[in-house]
Coordinates of C-alpha atoms in Angstrom, one line a residue:
M1 CA 0.0 0.0 0.0
N2 CA 1.3 3.4 -1.0
T3 CA 2.2 5.9 1.7
K4 CA -0.4 8.8 1.5
I5 CA 0.3 11.7 3.8
L6 CA -1.8 14.4 5.3
I7 CA -0.1 17.3 7.0
I8 CA -2.3 19.3 9.3
G9 CA -0.8 22.8 10.0
A10 CA 1.4 22.7 6.9
C11 CA 1.9 26.5 6.8
G12 CA 3.6 26.8 10.2
Q13 CA 7.3 27.1 10.9
I14 CA 8.0 23.3 10.8
G15 CA 5.1 22.4 8.5
T16 CA 6.4 24.6 5.6
E17 CA 9.8 22.8 5.3
L18 CA 8.4 19.4 6.3
T19 CA 5.8 19.6 3.5
A20 CA 8.5 20.4 0.9
K21 CA 10.7 17.5 2.1
L22 CA 7.8 15.0 2.2
R23 CA 6.7 16.0 -1.3
S24 CA 10.3 15.4 -2.6
T25 CA 10.5 12.1 -0.7
Y26 CA 7.1 10.5 -1.4
G27 CA 6.0 12.4 -4.5
V28 CA 3.8 15.5 -4.8
E29 CA 0.7 13.4 -5.6
N30 CA 1.1 11.5 -2.3
V31 CA 1.2 14.5 0.1
V32 CA -1.8 16.5 1.0
A33 CA -1.0 19.8 2.8
S34 CA -3.6 21.5 4.9
D35 CA -4.1 24.5 7.1
I36 CA -6.7 26.8 8.6
R37 CA -6.3 29.4 5.8
K38 CA -4.9 29.5 2.2
L39 CA -1.7 31.6 2.1
E40 CA 0.2 32.6 -1.0
N41 CA 3.2 30.4 -0.5
D42 CA 5.0 27.2 -1.8
V43 CA 3.0 24.9 0.5
V44 CA -0.2 26.0 -1.3
N45 CA 1.2 26.5 -4.8
N46 CA 3.5 23.5 -5.2
G47 CA 1.1 20.6 -4.6
I48 CA -2.2 19.4 -3.2
F49 CA -3.6 21.9 -0.6
E50 CA -6.8 21.9 1.4
V51 CA -8.2 24.4 3.9
I52 CA -9.0 22.5 7.1
N53 CA -9.8 23.4 10.7
A54 CA -7.8 21.0 12.9
L55 CA -10.7 21.2 15.5
D56 CA -13.2 19.8 13.0
Y57 CA -13.2 16.0 13.2
N58 CA -15.5 15.6 10.2
Q59 CA -13.3 17.7 8.0
I60 CA -10.2 15.6 8.9
E61 CA -12.1 12.4 8.4
H62 CA -13.4 13.5 5.0
L63 CA -9.9 14.4 3.8
I64 CA -8.5 11.1 5.0
E65 CA -11.2 9.2 3.1
Q66 CA -11.0 11.3 0.0
Y67 CA -7.3 10.9 -0.4
E68 CA -6.9 7.4 1.1
I69 CA -4.5 8.8 3.7
T70 CA -2.2 6.4 5.6
D71 CA 0.0 8.8 7.6
V72 CA -1.0 12.0 9.4
Y73 CA 1.5 14.6 10.6
L74 CA -0.3 16.8 13.1
M75 CA 1.7 20.0 13.2
A76 CA -1.1 22.4 14.2
A77 CA -0.5 24.0 17.6
L78 CA -0.4 27.3 19.5
L79 CA 3.2 27.8 20.6
S80 CA 4.6 28.8 24.1
A81 CA 4.6 32.6 24.1
T82 CA 1.4 32.9 22.0
A83 CA -0.4 30.2 24.2
E84 CA 0.2 32.2 27.3
K85 CA -1.9 35.0 25.9
N86 CA -4.9 32.7 25.1
P87 CA -4.7 29.7 27.4
A88 CA -8.2 28.3 26.8
F89 CA -7.9 28.3 23.0
A90 CA -4.3 26.9 23.2
W91 CA -5.6 23.9 25.3
D92 CA -8.5 23.4 22.9
L93 CA -6.4 23.4 19.7
N94 CA -3.4 21.5 21.1
M95 CA -5.5 18.8 22.7
N96 CA -8.6 18.3 20.7
S97 CA -6.8 18.2 17.3
L98 CA -4.7 15.3 18.8
F99 CA -7.8 13.5 20.0
H100 CA -9.4 13.7 16.6
V101 CA -6.4 12.1 14.9
L102 CA -5.9 9.5 17.6
N103 CA -9.5 8.5 17.4
L104 CA -9.4 8.2 13.6
A105 CA -6.4 5.9 14.0
K106 CA -8.2 3.9 16.7
A107 CA -11.1 3.5 14.2
G108 CA -8.7 2.1 11.6
K109 CA -8.9 5.0 9.2
I110 CA -5.1 5.7 9.3
K111 CA -2.0 3.7 9.9
K112 CA 0.5 6.1 11.5
I113 CA 0.6 9.4 13.3
F114 CA 3.4 11.9 13.9
W115 CA 2.7 14.3 16.7
P116 CA 5.3 16.8 18.0
S117 CA 6.0 17.3 21.6
S118 CA 8.5 19.9 23.0
I119 CA 11.1 20.6 25.7
A120 CA 8.2 22.6 27.2
V121 CA 7.0 19.4 28.9
F122 CA 9.8 19.9 31.4
G123 CA 9.5 22.5 34.2
P124 CA 11.5 24.3 36.9
T125 CA 11.8 21.1 39.0
T126 CA 13.4 19.1 36.1
P127 CA 17.2 18.6 36.1
R128 CA 18.3 21.4 33.8
E129 CA 21.6 19.9 32.5
N130 CA 21.5 16.9 30.3
T131 CA 17.8 16.4 31.0
P132 CA 17.1 12.6 30.9
Q133 CA 14.4 10.9 28.9
Y134 CA 12.6 9.9 32.1
T135 CA 12.6 12.6 34.8
V136 CA 10.4 15.0 36.8
M137 CA 7.9 16.8 34.5
E138 CA 6.0 19.7 36.0
P139 CA 5.5 22.1 33.1
S140 CA 4.5 25.7 34.1
T141 CA 3.2 26.9 30.7
V142 CA -0.1 26.3 28.9
Y143 CA 1.9 24.9 26.0
G144 CA 3.9 22.6 28.2
I145 CA 0.9 21.3 30.1
S146 CA -0.9 20.5 26.8
K147 CA 2.2 18.8 25.4
Q148 CA 2.7 16.7 28.6
A149 CA -1.0 15.7 28.6
G150 CA -0.7 14.8 24.9
E151 CA 2.3 12.6 25.5
R152 CA 0.3 10.6 28.1
W153 CA -2.6 10.2 25.7
C154 CA -0.3 9.1 22.8
E155 CA 1.2 6.4 25.1
Y156 CA -2.3 5.4 26.3
Y157 CA -3.7 5.0 22.8
N158 CA -0.7 3.0 21.8
K159 CA -1.0 0.6 24.7
Q160 CA -4.8 0.3 24.8
Y161 CA -5.7 0.4 21.1
G162 CA -2.5 -0.3 19.3
V163 CA -2.4 3.1 17.7
D164 CA 1.0 3.6 15.9
V165 CA 1.8 7.1 17.1
R166 CA 5.3 8.5 17.1
S167 CA 6.6 11.7 18.7
I168 CA 9.8 13.7 19.4
R169 CA 10.3 16.6 21.9
Y170 CA 11.5 19.4 19.7
P171 CA 14.1 21.8 21.2
G172 CA 14.2 25.4 19.9
L173 CA 14.1 25.3 16.1
I174 CA 16.0 27.7 13.8
S175 CA 15.1 28.2 10.2
W176 CA 15.8 30.8 7.5
A177 CA 12.7 29.9 5.5
T178 CA 9.9 30.9 7.8
E179 CA 9.2 33.8 10.2
P180 CA 9.3 33.1 14.0
G181 CA 6.0 31.5 15.1
G182 CA 5.5 32.8 18.7
G183 CA 8.0 30.5 20.6
T184 CA 10.3 31.4 23.4
T185 CA 13.4 30.2 21.4
D186 CA 12.5 32.5 18.5
Y187 CA 15.1 35.1 19.4
A188 CA 17.6 32.7 17.8
V189 CA 15.9 33.1 14.4
D190 CA 15.3 36.8 14.6
I191 CA 18.9 37.6 15.6
Y192 CA 20.2 36.4 12.2
H193 CA 17.7 38.6 10.4
K194 CA 18.7 41.6 12.5
A195 CA 22.4 41.0 12.0
I196 CA 21.9 41.5 8.3
T197 CA 19.3 44.3 8.3
E198 CA 20.2 46.4 11.3
G199 CA 23.6 45.3 12.7
S200 CA 22.1 45.1 16.2
F201 CA 19.6 43.1 18.2
T202 CA 17.7 43.3 21.5
S203 CA 17.2 39.9 23.1
F204 CA 14.1 39.1 25.2
L205 CA 16.2 36.5 27.0
S206 CA 19.3 37.3 29.2
E207 CA 22.8 36.7 27.9
K208 CA 23.5 33.5 29.9
T209 CA 20.2 31.8 29.1
A210 CA 21.2 28.4 27.7
L211 CA 18.5 26.5 25.7
P212 CA 18.6 23.3 23.6
M213 CA 18.4 24.3 19.9
M214 CA 18.3 22.6 16.5
Y215 CA 18.7 23.7 12.9
M216 CA 15.4 23.0 11.0
D217 CA 17.1 20.6 8.5
D218 CA 17.9 18.3 11.4
A219 CA 14.4 18.6 12.8
I220 CA 12.9 17.6 9.5
K221 CA 15.4 14.7 9.2
A222 CA 14.4 13.5 12.7
T223 CA 10.7 13.8 11.9
I224 CA 10.8 11.8 8.7
G225 CA 13.4 9.4 10.3
I226 CA 11.2 8.4 13.2
M227 CA 8.2 7.8 10.8
K228 CA 10.4 5.7 8.5
A229 CA 11.7 3.5 11.4
S230 CA 10.1 0.1 11.9
S231 CA 7.4 -0.1 14.6
E232 CA 9.7 -2.4 16.6
Q233 CA 12.4 0.3 16.8
I234 CA 10.0 2.8 18.4
K235 CA 10.1 1.7 22.1
I236 CA 8.9 5.0 23.5
R237 CA 5.3 6.0 22.7
S238 CA 5.1 9.1 24.7
S239 CA 7.8 11.2 23.1
Y240 CA 11.6 11.0 22.5
N241 CA 14.1 13.5 23.8
L242 CA 15.9 15.1 20.8
S243 CA 19.0 17.2 20.8
A244 CA 21.6 18.8 18.6
M245 CA 23.2 21.8 20.5
S246 CA 22.7 24.2 23.3
F247 CA 23.8 27.8 23.4
T248 CA 23.1 31.2 25.0
P249 CA 22.4 34.6 23.3
E250 CA 25.9 35.5 24.2
Q251 CA 27.4 32.5 22.4
I252 CA 25.3 32.9 19.3
T253 CA 26.4 36.6 19.2
E254 CA 30.1 35.4 19.1
E255 CA 29.3 33.2 16.1
I256 CA 27.5 36.1 14.3
K257 CA 30.4 38.4 14.9
K258 CA 32.7 36.1 12.8
Y259 CA 30.5 37.3 9.8
Y260 CA 29.5 40.8 11.1
P261 CA 32.3 42.0 13.4
D262 CA 30.4 45.2 14.3
F263 CA 27.2 43.4 15.3
T264 CA 25.9 44.4 18.8
I265 CA 23.4 42.9 21.1
G266 CA 21.4 44.4 24.0
Y267 CA 19.2 42.6 26.6
A268 CA 15.7 43.4 27.7
P269 CA 14.2 40.2 29.2
D270 CA 10.4 40.0 29.2
F271 CA 7.8 37.4 30.2
R272 CA 9.5 34.8 28.0
Q273 CA 12.5 34.8 30.3
K274 CA 10.4 33.1 33.0
I275 CA 9.4 30.5 30.4
A276 CA 13.0 29.9 29.4
D277 CA 14.1 29.6 33.0
S278 CA 11.7 26.7 33.5
W279 CA 13.1 24.7 30.5
P280 CA 16.2 22.5 30.3
A281 CA 19.6 24.0 29.3
S282 CA 20.7 20.7 27.6
I283 CA 19.0 17.4 26.6
D284 CA 20.1 13.8 26.8
D285 CA 18.8 12.1 23.6
T286 CA 20.7 8.8 23.9
L287 CA 17.6 6.7 23.5
A288 CA 16.6 8.3 20.2
R289 CA 20.1 7.7 18.9
E290 CA 20.0 4.1 20.0
D291 CA 16.5 3.1 19.1
W292 CA 16.1 4.6 15.6
N293 CA 19.6 5.8 14.8
W294 CA 19.0 9.6 15.2
S295 CA 22.0 11.8 14.6
N296 CA 22.3 15.6 14.0
D297 CA 24.2 17.1 11.1
F298 CA 24.5 20.7 12.4
D299 CA 26.2 22.5 15.3
I300 CA 26.2 26.3 16.1
K301 CA 29.1 26.9 13.7
S302 CA 27.7 25.1 10.6
M303 CA 24.1 26.3 11.3
T304 CA 25.3 30.0 11.4
A305 CA 27.0 29.5 8.1
E306 CA 23.9 28.0 6.5
M307 CA 21.6 30.7 8.0
F308 CA 23.6 33.6 6.5
K309 CA 24.1 31.8 3.2
N310 CA 20.3 31.1 2.8
L311 CA 19.1 34.4 4.1
K312 CA 21.3 36.3 1.7
E313 CA 20.4 34.1 -1.2
H314 CA 16.6 33.9 -0.7
I315 CA 15.5 36.7 1.5
Y316 CA 17.9 39.7 1.4
N317 CA 19.3 39.2 -2.1

């Protein structure tokens, strides 16, 4: 049976690049991208696209039947900083969209689900350095609470109903291709833009705030990698720790200065500082590396080179 993919939330920060990669991997005709609205972008213009509300079970079911979907990538979510401004809607979107897809898999309508979790599942009581796979999880943000609850439901549906659901806890993701999407780690995207356009940047996190980060190419590689792995390899059905690098605003500034020696940074921590302080500084992802052979390609040095190369070629040419 052919793999037929539905991406829900395809126009978001991860969805945009994931859609392009899935289309090139599985064929344009086998990938259906969808989102709440139709934007003028490559996701919409370069393949099958449908407008869908992730909270509408019937709409999702209709698309799955219409296109004979086997795999669903549920990327729709309200991210950390945005979710704090609208907790009730964040909970509704993040949880009920997941229930819809889990229940469709339980009913035998789809074979496999990818659902992203996040380092936001951890909290201020979690060990911050080299955070283990199994540890204290007391998230203090709406986003983190919804992701932790989602992890438990994924594991439950796998154990009780045999639903093949796979998940990774994304660290902060850095991409040249899409604008920041309302996350606490987004300073690490914006800072590259400001280095080119303004020569200075004001960080909403303090200079010593270390957070786990990953270049988007690695995140896409991990997402497709875990879905391609055999069911036997996936031993964790809540969500896998995933890591590539950790750095502070101070450290990323040093890398940027290798390209823009006159670049300056200032600090004006806001409400996002409290969120960042509740998250790990570094992540232990040994089990992902052992179970399904995860490995990252980018560190802070190679990522910075790629960011400036692509931004200058595609955005500021």
